[in-house]
Coordinates of C-alpha atoms in Angstrom, one line a residue:
Chain A
X259 CA 121.3 43.4 34.2
X260 CA 120.7 39.9 35.4
X261 CA 123.1 40.3 38.3
X262 CA 121.2 43.4 39.4
X263 CA 118.0 41.4 39.4
X264 CA 119.5 38.6 41.5
X265 CA 120.8 41.2 43.9
X266 CA 117.3 42.7 44.1
X267 CA 115.8 39.3 44.8
X268 CA 118.3 38.5 47.5
X269 CA 117.7 41.8 49.1
X270 CA 113.9 41.5 48.9
X271 CA 114.0 38.0 50.4
X272 CA 116.1 39.3 53.3
X273 CA 113.9 42.2 54.0
X274 CA 110.6 40.5 53.7
X275 CA 111.7 37.3 55.2
X276 CA 110.8 35.0 52.3
X277 CA 107.4 36.7 51.9
X278 CA 105.4 36.3 48.6
X279 CA 107.8 38.1 46.3
X280 CA 106.7 37.0 42.9
X281 CA 109.2 36.7 40.0
X282 CA 108.1 37.2 36.4
X283 CA 110.3 36.0 33.5
X284 CA 110.1 37.8 30.2
X285 CA 111.7 36.1 27.2
X286 CA 111.6 37.9 23.8
X287 CA 113.6 37.9 20.6
X288 CA 116.7 40.2 20.5
X289 CA 116.4 43.5 18.7
X290 CA 117.6 42.4 15.4
X291 CA 115.2 44.3 13.3
X292 CA 113.0 47.4 13.7
X293 CA 109.9 45.8 15.0
X294 CA 111.8 43.6 17.5
X295 CA 113.8 46.7 18.5
X296 CA 110.5 48.5 19.4
X297 CA 109.4 45.3 21.2
X298 CA 112.5 45.5 23.4
X299 CA 111.9 49.2 24.0
X300 CA 108.4 48.7 25.1
X301 CA 109.3 45.6 27.3
X302 CA 112.0 47.5 29.1
X303 CA 109.7 50.6 29.6
X304 CA 106.9 48.5 31.0
X305 CA 109.2 46.5 33.3
X306 CA 110.6 49.8 34.7
X307 CA 107.2 51.1 35.3
X308 CA 105.9 48.0 37.0
X309 CA 108.9 47.6 39.2
X310 CA 108.3 51.0 40.5
X311 CA 104.6 50.4 41.0
X312 CA 105.0 46.9 42.6
X313 CA 108.2 46.7 44.8
X314 CA 107.4 43.1 45.6
X315 CA 107.7 42.0 42.0
X316 CA 110.9 41.0 40.3
X317 CA 111.4 40.7 36.6
X318 CA 113.9 38.7 34.6
X319 CA 114.2 39.9 31.1
X320 CA 116.1 37.7 28.6
X321 CA 116.5 38.6 24.9
X322 CA 117.4 35.8 22.5
X323 CA 118.9 35.6 19.1
X324 CA 117.5 32.2 18.2
X325 CA 115.2 29.3 19.3
X326 CA 118.0 27.2 20.9
X327 CA 119.1 30.1 23.1
X328 CA 115.5 30.8 24.1
X329 CA 115.1 27.2 25.3
X330 CA 118.2 27.6 27.4
X331 CA 117.0 30.9 28.8
X332 CA 113.7 29.4 29.8
X333 CA 115.4 26.5 31.5
X334 CA 117.7 28.9 33.4
X335 CA 114.7 30.9 34.5
X336 CA 112.9 27.9 35.9
X337 CA 116.0 26.3 37.5
X338 CA 117.8 29.2 39.0
X339 CA 115.2 32.0 39.4
X340 CA 112.1 29.9 40.2
X341 CA 109.8 32.2 38.2
X342 CA 106.1 32.3 39.1
X343 CA 105.0 33.6 35.8
X344 CA 106.4 33.6 32.3
X345 CA 105.7 36.1 29.4
X346 CA 107.2 34.6 26.3
X347 CA 107.3 35.6 22.6
X348 CA 108.4 32.3 21.1
X349 CA 111.2 32.7 18.5
X350 CA 109.6 29.9 16.6
X351 CA 106.4 28.0 17.4
X352 CA 107.5 24.4 16.9
X353 CA 110.8 24.2 18.8
X354 CA 109.4 26.2 21.8
X355 CA 106.2 24.3 22.3
X356 CA 107.7 21.4 24.3
X357 CA 109.8 23.6 26.7
X358 CA 107.0 26.0 27.3
X359 CA 104.5 23.1 27.9
X360 CA 106.9 21.7 30.6
X361 CA 106.9 25.1 32.3
X362 CA 103.1 25.4 32.2
X363 CA 102.8 21.8 33.5
X364 CA 104.9 22.7 36.6
X365 CA 102.2 25.2 37.6
X366 CA 103.8 28.4 36.4
X367 CA 101.5 31.0 34.8
X368 CA 102.3 31.2 31.1
X369 CA 101.5 34.1 28.8
X370 CA 102.3 33.6 25.2
X371 CA 102.7 36.6 22.9
X372 CA 102.1 37.0 19.2
X373 CA 103.4 33.7 17.9
X374 CA 101.0 30.9 18.9
X375 CA 102.4 27.5 20.1
X376 CA 102.0 24.4 17.9
X377 CA 99.7 22.8 20.5
X378 CA 96.6 24.3 21.9
X379 CA 95.7 24.9 25.5
X380 CA 99.1 25.2 26.9
X381 CA 99.2 28.9 27.9
X382 CA 96.9 30.6 30.4
X383 CA 96.9 33.8 28.4
X384 CA 97.5 34.5 24.7
X385 CA 98.1 38.1 23.6
X386 CA 98.6 38.6 19.9
X387 CA 98.2 40.9 16.9
X388 CA 95.7 40.1 14.3
X389 CA 97.5 39.2 11.1
X390 CA 94.4 38.6 9.1
X391 CA 93.0 42.0 10.0
X392 CA 96.4 43.5 9.3
X393 CA 96.0 42.4 5.7
X394 CA 92.3 43.0 5.3
X395 CA 92.5 46.5 6.8
X396 CA 95.0 47.5 4.1
X397 CA 93.0 45.5 1.5
X398 CA 89.8 47.4 2.4
X399 CA 91.5 50.7 1.9
X400 CA 92.7 49.6 -1.5
X401 CA 89.2 48.4 -2.5
X402 CA 87.7 51.7 -1.5
X403 CA 90.2 54.0 -3.0
X404 CA 91.1 52.3 -6.3
X405 CA 89.1 52.0 -9.4
X406 CA 88.2 48.8 -11.1
X407 CA 91.0 47.5 -13.2
X408 CA 93.7 49.3 -11.0
X409 CA 97.0 47.5 -11.0
X410 CA 98.8 46.9 -7.7
X411 CA 102.0 45.1 -6.7
X412 CA 102.4 43.3 -3.3
X413 CA 105.6 43.0 -1.3
X414 CA 105.4 40.1 1.0
X415 CA 107.6 39.4 4.1
X416 CA 109.8 36.5 5.0
X417 CA 107.9 33.3 4.0
X418 CA 106.0 32.3 7.2
X419 CA 102.6 31.8 8.6
X420 CA 102.5 35.4 9.7
X421 CA 103.0 36.5 6.1
X422 CA 100.6 34.0 4.7
X423 CA 97.8 35.1 7.1
X424 CA 98.4 38.8 6.2
X425 CA 98.4 38.1 2.4
X426 CA 95.3 35.9 2.7
X427 CA 93.5 38.8 4.6
X428 CA 94.6 41.3 1.9
X429 CA 93.4 39.1 -1.0
X430 CA 90.1 38.4 0.7
X431 CA 89.5 42.1 1.2
X432 CA 90.2 43.1 -2.5
X433 CA 88.3 40.2 -3.9
X434 CA 85.5 41.3 -6.2
X435 CA 86.8 44.9 -6.3
X436 CA 88.3 44.4 -9.8
X437 CA 91.8 45.3 -8.5
X438 CA 94.4 43.4 -10.3
X439 CA 97.5 42.2 -8.4
X440 CA 100.1 42.2 -11.2
X441 CA 103.0 40.9 -9.2
X442 CA 103.7 39.5 -5.7
X443 CA 107.1 38.6 -4.3
X444 CA 109.0 38.4 -1.1
X445 CA 110.8 41.6 0.0
X446 CA 111.7 39.8 3.3
X447 CA 110.9 42.8 5.4
X448 CA 114.1 44.3 4.3
X449 CA 114.7 47.8 2.8
X450 CA 117.4 46.9 0.3
X451 CA 115.5 43.9 -1.0
X452 CA 112.4 46.0 -1.4
X453 CA 114.3 48.7 -3.2
X454 CA 115.7 46.3 -5.7
X455 CA 112.4 44.5 -6.2
X456 CA 110.5 47.8 -6.7
X457 CA 113.1 49.0 -9.2
X458 CA 112.6 45.9 -11.3
X459 CA 108.8 46.1 -11.1
X460 CA 109.0 49.7 -12.2
X461 CA 110.9 48.5 -15.3
X462 CA 108.5 45.7 -15.9
X463 CA 105.2 47.5 -15.6
X464 CA 104.4 50.7 -17.3
X465 CA 101.3 51.1 -15.0
X466 CA 101.3 50.6 -11.3
X467 CA 98.5 52.4 -9.3
X468 CA 99.4 51.3 -5.8
X469 CA 101.9 49.3 -3.7
X470 CA 101.1 47.2 -0.6
X471 CA 104.5 46.8 1.1
X472 CA 103.1 45.0 4.1
X473 CA 105.8 46.5 6.3
X474 CA 107.2 49.9 6.7
X475 CA 110.9 48.9 6.2
X476 CA 109.9 47.6 2.8
X477 CA 107.8 50.7 2.2
X478 CA 110.9 52.9 2.7
X479 CA 112.8 50.9 0.1
X480 CA 109.9 50.9 -2.4
X481 CA 109.4 54.7 -2.0
X482 CA 113.1 55.3 -2.7
X483 CA 112.9 53.3 -5.9
X484 CA 109.7 55.1 -7.0
X485 CA 111.2 58.4 -6.3
X486 CA 114.3 57.5 -8.4
X487 CA 112.1 56.5 -11.3
X488 CA 110.2 59.8 -11.0
X489 CA 106.9 58.1 -10.8
X490 CA 105.9 59.3 -7.3
X491 CA 102.7 60.9 -8.6
X492 CA 101.4 57.7 -10.2
X493 CA 100.9 55.6 -7.2
X494 CA 100.4 55.4 -3.4
X495 CA 102.3 53.1 -1.0
X496 CA 100.7 51.5 2.0
X497 CA 103.2 49.9 4.5
X498 CA 102.3 48.5 7.9
X499 CA 103.3 48.3 11.6
X500 CA 103.4 52.1 12.2
X501 CA 107.0 53.1 11.8
X502 CA 107.4 56.6 13.2
X503 CA 108.8 58.2 10.0
X504 CA 105.8 56.8 8.1
X505 CA 103.3 58.0 10.7
X506 CA 104.9 61.4 10.5
X507 CA 104.4 61.5 6.8
X508 CA 100.8 60.5 7.1
X509 CA 100.3 63.3 9.7
X510 CA 101.7 65.8 7.2
X511 CA 99.1 64.7 4.6
X512 CA 101.6 63.1 2.2
X513 CA 99.6 61.8 -0.8
X514 CA 102.0 59.0 -1.6
X515 CA 101.7 57.6 1.9
X516 CA 98.1 58.1 2.7
X517 CA 97.5 55.5 5.5
X518 CA 99.2 52.8 7.5
X519 CA 98.1 49.8 9.4
X520 CA 99.2 49.0 13.0
X521 CA 100.7 45.9 14.3
X522 CA 101.8 47.3 17.6
X523 CA 105.1 46.1 19.1
X524 CA 103.7 47.5 22.3
X525 CA 101.6 44.3 22.6
X526 CA 104.4 43.1 24.8
X527 CA 103.4 45.8 27.3
X528 CA 99.8 44.5 27.1
X529 CA 101.0 41.0 27.9
X530 CA 103.2 42.0 30.8
X531 CA 100.6 44.3 32.3
X532 CA 97.9 41.7 32.1
X533 CA 100.1 39.0 33.6
X534 CA 100.9 41.2 36.5
X535 CA 97.3 42.2 36.9
X536 CA 96.4 38.5 37.1
X537 CA 99.1 37.8 39.6
X538 CA 98.4 40.7 41.9
X539 CA 94.7 41.5 41.7
X540 CA 93.3 38.1 41.3
X541 CA 91.1 39.4 38.4
X542 CA 90.5 36.6 35.9
X543 CA 92.9 37.0 33.0
X544 CA 92.8 33.6 31.3
X545 CA 92.0 33.4 27.6
X546 CA 92.9 35.0 24.3
X547 CA 93.4 38.7 23.8
X548 CA 93.7 39.7 20.2
X549 CA 94.8 43.2 19.4
X550 CA 93.2 44.3 16.1
X551 CA 95.0 46.2 13.5
X552 CA 93.9 49.8 13.1
X553 CA 94.1 52.1 10.1
X554 CA 96.3 55.1 10.7
X555 CA 95.0 58.1 8.8
X556 CA 95.9 61.8 8.9
X557 CA 93.2 62.4 11.5
X558 CA 94.4 59.9 14.1
X559 CA 98.1 59.8 13.2
X560 CA 99.1 61.7 16.4
X561 CA 97.9 58.8 18.6
X562 CA 100.4 56.4 17.0
X563 CA 103.5 58.5 17.1
X564 CA 106.1 57.6 19.7
X565 CA 109.0 60.0 19.7
X566 CA 111.5 57.9 21.7
X567 CA 110.7 54.5 20.2
X568 CA 113.5 53.3 17.9
X569 CA 110.8 52.2 15.4
Chain B
X112 CA 124.7 22.1 -29.3
X113 CA 126.2 19.9 -26.7
X114 CA 128.3 18.2 -29.4
X115 CA 129.6 21.5 -30.8
X116 CA 130.6 22.6 -27.3
X117 CA 132.5 19.4 -26.6
X118 CA 134.4 19.8 -29.8
X119 CA 135.4 23.4 -29.1
X120 CA 136.5 22.3 -25.6
X121 CA 138.8 19.7 -27.0
X122 CA 140.2 21.8 -29.7
X123 CA 140.6 24.9 -27.6
X124 CA 142.1 23.1 -24.6
X125 CA 141.3 23.7 -21.0
X126 CA 142.5 27.3 -20.8
X127 CA 140.1 28.7 -23.3
X128 CA 136.9 27.5 -21.7
X129 CA 138.2 28.4 -18.2
X130 CA 138.6 31.9 -19.5
X131 CA 135.3 32.3 -21.4
X132 CA 133.1 30.2 -19.0
X133 CA 131.8 33.1 -16.9
X134 CA 131.4 35.2 -20.0
X135 CA 129.3 32.5 -21.7
X136 CA 127.1 32.3 -18.6
X137 CA 126.7 36.1 -18.6
X138 CA 125.8 36.2 -22.3
X139 CA 123.3 33.3 -21.8
X140 CA 121.7 35.2 -18.9
X141 CA 121.4 38.4 -21.0
X142 CA 119.8 36.5 -23.9
X143 CA 117.3 34.9 -21.5
X144 CA 116.6 38.4 -20.0
X145 CA 115.9 39.8 -23.5
X146 CA 113.7 37.0 -24.4
X147 CA 111.6 37.2 -21.3
X148 CA 111.1 40.9 -21.1
X149 CA 111.5 43.7 -23.6
X150 CA 112.3 46.2 -20.9
X151 CA 115.4 44.2 -19.9
X152 CA 117.7 46.2 -22.1
X153 CA 116.1 49.6 -21.3
X154 CA 118.4 52.3 -20.0
X155 CA 116.7 52.4 -16.6
X156 CA 117.0 48.6 -16.0
X157 CA 120.7 48.4 -17.1
X158 CA 121.5 51.4 -14.9
X159 CA 119.6 49.8 -11.9
X160 CA 121.4 46.5 -12.3
X161 CA 124.9 48.0 -12.6
X162 CA 124.4 50.5 -9.8
X163 CA 123.1 47.9 -7.4
X164 CA 126.0 45.6 -8.3
X165 CA 128.5 48.3 -7.3
X166 CA 128.5 47.6 -3.5
X167 CA 129.1 43.9 -3.8
X168 CA 131.3 44.5 -6.8
X169 CA 133.7 46.9 -5.1
X170 CA 133.9 44.6 -2.1
X171 CA 134.4 41.5 -4.3
X172 CA 137.4 43.2 -6.1
X173 CA 139.1 43.4 -2.7
X174 CA 138.0 39.9 -1.8
X175 CA 139.7 38.6 -5.0
X176 CA 143.0 39.7 -3.6
X177 CA 142.3 38.1 -0.2
X178 CA 141.3 34.8 -1.7
X179 CA 144.1 34.8 -4.2
X180 CA 146.6 35.1 -1.4
X181 CA 145.0 32.1 0.2
X182 CA 142.8 34.0 2.7
X183 CA 139.1 34.5 3.3
X184 CA 137.0 37.3 4.9
X185 CA 133.5 36.5 6.2
X186 CA 133.1 39.8 8.0
X187 CA 132.6 42.2 5.1
X188 CA 128.8 42.3 5.2
X189 CA 128.7 43.0 8.9
X190 CA 131.6 45.4 8.6
X191 CA 129.8 47.4 5.9
X192 CA 126.7 47.6 8.1
X193 CA 128.8 48.8 11.1
X194 CA 130.8 51.3 9.1
X195 CA 127.5 52.6 7.5
X196 CA 126.0 53.0 11.0
X197 CA 129.1 54.7 12.3
X198 CA 129.1 57.2 9.4
X199 CA 125.4 58.0 9.7
X200 CA 125.7 58.6 13.5
X201 CA 128.7 60.8 13.0
X202 CA 127.0 62.8 10.2
X203 CA 123.9 63.3 12.3
X204 CA 125.9 64.6 15.2
X205 CA 127.9 66.9 13.0
X206 CA 124.8 68.2 11.3
X207 CA 123.7 69.5 14.8
X208 CA 127.0 71.2 15.3
X209 CA 128.0 72.5 11.8
X210 CA 124.6 72.5 10.1
X211 CA 123.8 70.9 6.8
X212 CA 126.7 71.2 4.4
X213 CA 129.5 69.6 2.4
X214 CA 132.0 69.4 5.3
X215 CA 129.7 67.0 7.1
X216 CA 129.6 64.7 4.1
X217 CA 133.4 64.9 3.6
X218 CA 133.9 63.9 7.3
X219 CA 131.4 61.1 6.9
X220 CA 133.1 59.8 3.8
X221 CA 136.6 60.1 5.4
X222 CA 135.3 58.3 8.5
X223 CA 133.8 55.4 6.5
X224 CA 137.1 54.9 4.7
X225 CA 139.2 55.1 7.8
X226 CA 136.8 52.9 9.8
X227 CA 136.9 50.3 7.0
X228 CA 140.6 50.5 6.9
X229 CA 141.0 50.0 10.6
X230 CA 138.5 47.1 10.6
X231 CA 140.5 45.4 7.8
X232 CA 143.7 46.1 9.7
X233 CA 142.3 44.4 12.8
X234 CA 141.3 41.3 10.8
X235 CA 144.7 41.3 9.1
X236 CA 146.7 41.7 12.3
X237 CA 144.8 38.9 14.1
X238 CA 145.4 36.6 11.1
X239 CA 149.0 37.4 10.4
X240 CA 150.5 38.5 13.7
X241 CA 148.5 36.4 16.2
X242 CA 148.3 33.6 13.7
X243 CA 144.6 32.6 13.9
X244 CA 142.9 31.0 11.0
X245 CA 141.3 33.6 8.7
X246 CA 138.0 31.7 8.8
X247 CA 137.8 31.9 12.6
X248 CA 139.0 35.5 12.9
X249 CA 136.5 36.9 10.4
X250 CA 133.7 34.6 11.7
X251 CA 134.3 36.3 15.0
X252 CA 134.5 39.8 13.7
X253 CA 131.4 39.1 11.6
X254 CA 129.4 38.5 14.8
X255 CA 131.0 41.5 16.5
X256 CA 130.2 44.0 13.8
X257 CA 126.7 42.7 13.4
X258 CA 126.0 43.0 17.1
X259 CA 127.6 46.5 17.2
X260 CA 125.4 47.8 14.5
X261 CA 122.3 46.3 16.2
X262 CA 123.4 48.0 19.4
X263 CA 124.2 51.3 17.8
X264 CA 120.8 51.3 16.1
X265 CA 119.1 50.2 19.4
X266 CA 117.6 47.4 17.4
X267 CA 116.0 49.8 15.0
X268 CA 117.3 51.7 12.0
X269 CA 119.8 54.5 11.9
X270 CA 118.7 57.1 9.4
X271 CA 120.5 60.1 8.1
X272 CA 118.7 63.4 8.7
X273 CA 116.3 64.4 5.9
X274 CA 118.2 67.4 4.7
X275 CA 121.5 65.7 4.8
X276 CA 120.0 62.8 2.8
X277 CA 118.9 65.2 0.1
X278 CA 122.4 66.7 -0.1
X279 CA 124.2 63.3 -0.1
X280 CA 121.6 61.6 -2.4
X281 CA 123.3 62.5 -5.8
X282 CA 126.3 60.3 -4.9
X283 CA 124.1 57.3 -5.6
X284 CA 121.4 58.7 -7.9
X285 CA 123.5 61.3 -9.8
X286 CA 126.2 60.9 -12.4
X287 CA 127.9 62.2 -15.5
X288 CA 126.7 61.7 -19.1
X289 CA 123.9 59.5 -17.9
X290 CA 126.2 57.1 -16.1
X291 CA 125.6 57.1 -12.4
X292 CA 128.4 57.5 -9.9
X293 CA 128.3 53.9 -8.4
X294 CA 128.7 52.5 -11.9
X295 CA 131.7 54.8 -12.5
X296 CA 133.2 54.0 -9.1
X297 CA 132.8 50.2 -9.7
X298 CA 134.4 50.5 -13.1
X299 CA 137.4 52.5 -11.9
X300 CA 137.9 50.1 -8.9
X301 CA 137.6 47.1 -11.2
X302 CA 140.1 48.5 -13.7
X303 CA 142.6 49.5 -11.0
X304 CA 142.2 46.0 -9.4
X305 CA 142.8 44.3 -12.7
X306 CA 146.0 46.4 -13.3
X307 CA 147.3 45.8 -9.8
X308 CA 146.6 42.0 -10.0
X309 CA 148.3 41.6 -13.3
X310 CA 151.0 44.2 -13.6
X311 CA 152.3 44.8 -10.1
X312 CA 154.6 43.0 -7.8
X313 CA 151.8 43.0 -5.2
X314 CA 149.4 41.1 -7.5
X315 CA 152.1 38.5 -8.3
X316 CA 153.1 38.2 -4.7
X317 CA 149.4 37.5 -3.7
X318 CA 149.2 34.7 -6.3
X319 CA 152.6 33.3 -5.2
X320 CA 151.6 33.2 -1.5
X321 CA 148.3 31.6 -2.2
X322 CA 149.9 29.0 -4.4
X323 CA 152.6 28.0 -2.0
X324 CA 153.4 30.0 1.1
X325 CA 156.7 28.4 1.8
X326 CA 158.1 28.8 -1.6
X327 CA 157.0 32.4 -1.5
X328 CA 158.8 33.0 1.8
X329 CA 162.0 31.4 0.4
X330 CA 161.7 33.7 -2.6
X331 CA 162.0 36.6 -0.1
X332 CA 158.4 37.8 -0.4
X333 CA 157.3 39.5 2.7
X334 CA 154.4 37.0 3.2
X335 CA 152.9 38.5 6.3
X336 CA 153.0 42.1 5.0
X337 CA 151.4 41.2 1.7
X338 CA 148.7 39.1 3.5
X339 CA 148.0 42.0 5.9
X340 CA 147.8 44.4 3.0
X341 CA 145.1 42.3 1.3
X342 CA 142.9 42.6 4.4
X343 CA 143.6 46.3 4.8
X344 CA 142.8 46.8 1.1
X345 CA 139.5 44.9 1.4
X346 CA 138.6 46.9 4.5
X347 CA 139.2 50.1 2.7
X348 CA 137.1 49.0 -0.2
X349 CA 134.3 48.0 2.2
X350 CA 134.5 51.6 3.5
X351 CA 134.3 52.9 -0.1
X352 CA 131.3 50.7 -0.9
X353 CA 129.6 52.2 2.2
X354 CA 130.3 55.7 0.8
X355 CA 128.1 54.7 -2.2
X356 CA 125.6 52.7 -0.1
X357 CA 124.6 55.3 2.5
X358 CA 123.1 57.8 0.0
X359 CA 120.9 55.2 -1.5
X360 CA 118.4 54.7 1.3
X361 CA 120.1 56.9 3.9
X362 CA 119.9 54.3 6.6
X363 CA 121.6 51.3 8.2
X364 CA 120.1 48.6 10.3
X365 CA 120.9 45.2 11.6
X366 CA 119.8 43.7 8.3
X367 CA 122.1 45.9 6.2
X368 CA 124.7 44.0 4.2
X369 CA 123.3 40.6 5.2
X370 CA 125.0 37.8 3.3
X371 CA 127.1 40.3 1.3
X372 CA 130.2 38.2 2.3
X373 CA 128.8 35.1 0.7
X374 CA 127.7 37.0 -2.5
X375 CA 131.2 38.5 -2.8
X376 CA 132.9 35.2 -2.3
X377 CA 130.5 33.5 -4.8
X378 CA 131.2 36.2 -7.3
X379 CA 135.0 35.8 -6.9
X380 CA 134.7 32.0 -7.4
X381 CA 132.3 32.3 -10.3
X382 CA 134.8 34.6 -11.9
X383 CA 137.5 31.9 -12.0
X384 CA 139.6 32.8 -8.9
X385 CA 140.6 29.6 -7.0
X386 CA 139.0 29.4 -3.6
X387 CA 142.2 27.8 -2.3
X388 CA 144.3 30.7 -3.6
X389 CA 147.1 31.0 -6.0
X390 CA 145.2 32.4 -9.0
X391 CA 143.0 35.4 -9.2
X392 CA 141.2 37.2 -11.9
X393 CA 139.6 40.6 -11.2
X394 CA 137.7 40.9 -14.4
X395 CA 136.2 37.5 -13.8
X396 CA 135.0 38.7 -10.4
X397 CA 133.3 41.6 -12.2
X398 CA 131.5 39.2 -14.5
X399 CA 130.6 37.0 -11.4
X400 CA 129.0 40.0 -9.7
X401 CA 127.0 40.9 -12.8
X402 CA 125.8 37.2 -13.1
X403 CA 124.5 37.2 -9.6
X404 CA 122.7 40.6 -10.0
X405 CA 121.2 39.5 -13.3
X406 CA 119.7 36.4 -11.9
X407 CA 117.8 38.4 -9.3
X408 CA 116.9 41.0 -11.9
X409 CA 115.5 38.5 -14.4
X410 CA 113.6 36.6 -11.7
X411 CA 111.9 39.9 -10.7
X412 CA 111.1 40.8 -14.3
X413 CA 109.1 37.6 -14.8
X414 CA 106.6 35.3 -13.2
X415 CA 108.6 32.4 -14.7
X416 CA 109.3 30.7 -11.4
X417 CA 107.6 30.8 -8.0
X418 CA 109.4 33.4 -5.8
X419 CA 109.9 30.6 -3.3
X420 CA 112.4 29.0 -5.8
X421 CA 114.6 32.1 -6.3
X422 CA 117.3 30.8 -4.1
X423 CA 117.3 27.5 -5.9
X424 CA 117.7 29.1 -9.3
X425 CA 120.6 31.3 -7.9
X426 CA 122.3 28.3 -6.4
X427 CA 122.0 26.3 -9.6
X428 CA 123.4 29.1 -11.7
X429 CA 126.4 29.6 -9.4
X430 CA 127.2 25.9 -9.5
X431 CA 126.7 25.8 -13.3
X432 CA 128.9 28.8 -13.9
X433 CA 131.7 27.1 -12.0
X434 CA 131.2 23.7 -13.5
X435 CA 131.4 25.3 -17.0
X436 CA 134.9 26.4 -16.4
X437 CA 136.2 23.6 -14.2
X438 CA 135.0 20.6 -16.0
X439 CA 137.8 20.5 -18.5
X440 CA 140.5 21.7 -16.1
X441 CA 143.3 19.2 -16.0
X442 CA 145.5 21.1 -13.6
X443 CA 143.9 19.5 -10.6

């Protein structure tokens, strides 16, 4: 893939005689889980579209399994490809702040996606999902649809700032509604862990009225456990991030899975498109662009269903 | 209580406590569970715990043989994920051709077993014929299988078609006389493993090789063949575990089987098998697996500790269970 890009650059340079062919580096985490898989899918799709639309633009896409590799990737992009703009979803905030700051200081346009850097004011453009609203959108649905005294269980993700912000949003939204959170634990965004956790909660609590699984992979695991216990009619399950199987169930009017909350992996497309727009059109693109989480209901489910996406 | 324990240790000698150590730990855990939650001994909870132990349990039985023969296999978790992915993909393709039916499941099951066996054979051949350290070979294959499943799933999740899932589902959720299939499978594998380890030449050869390879060779044991066989057996059991795993959630992804290798190895060691080889105990491994599952179960059934500390509790219990049986050991 990289070789191909180098060839394209060389060819472009020859043809245009070192004209203003801009190179854009895109660095994102490797497709190690569903959401990141969809991120990769949307990144590749957008790059393919933009390369066709702008023949003078070159893209370097690097996917990375960890922070250290991402730092090396960024160094390579600067040293050997001389990128003019960088779109980066930092694997972790802290270790990537320094390297990205050096790139920004050298005058390269930097767009940071989703995970903010540890220091403010480094990037030109920040595109991110809204974790607080991801939690509060789900929380508001709970507050509206459950009676006072209803018992809910909450499955959290991997302990992280993302998870903390989501849970804080959820707790804020159900505050004062009389809903009781009887248990809260980390399902680590993993189906198997969620399945086990839900089995144990079902043994522990004779009454559960709703489950907030905070992620669709966990919702799948929780649903399997509830089905096994034969208690599918007693509660509803709200996941998040809009996995296509879940969206399909919502569209069919499944009562156990009434709604879902988006946290679109396609935000990488937003970031790349905005970066390119800034480079090519000269339209001002600096600042923060926060994509709010939406509630997927039976009425609008169609708009959130992507047949080809792996997620 | 501490005094009484010391006395028994002295009187009983080292062997007794080595034997009962894991069982004592298991009983203590059960008592804690009962004290903390009345639902702990309910039929549903016991079934859940035993059934979810089956995957790691079946793999850990195979791991007992590998470790007893002085080997190690870090690739089993990734291997399970890869084999599961392969089986799901194949069954989905076959569903399109043959339609929903039993033959599709049979082919899926056969494929999982064969793929596991081949994966184990590759590990074994690299270790015995090419002569690379087991740690390095299986560290390598661990990465390879993990990447392959990620690639197969395109970074997402491979899911069995809905109708096939319904048909295959009873293999995990069904059973006879109220005992679910994974529990039965785990029990049968454990009993067979115990018999093979104790009463067959193969079991004794494993222990002999793990204890002293040179002596074993001079005693005209086919060291390489036995070693190879332990990895092939483990691979086959990974395939078998996958056969029980796939019907549970009907899916496989890059996070399937994560850290299973370490759980299996921990279970084997908790059970009293020596990590350096030479002595193996299959029933101990079964107890080890149950201890690990129970810790997780008990932590989920209570608010006793912050969920952030789950890992610390597990770590402490693992070390304690091993300390309990090694403290009095005079053989090292």
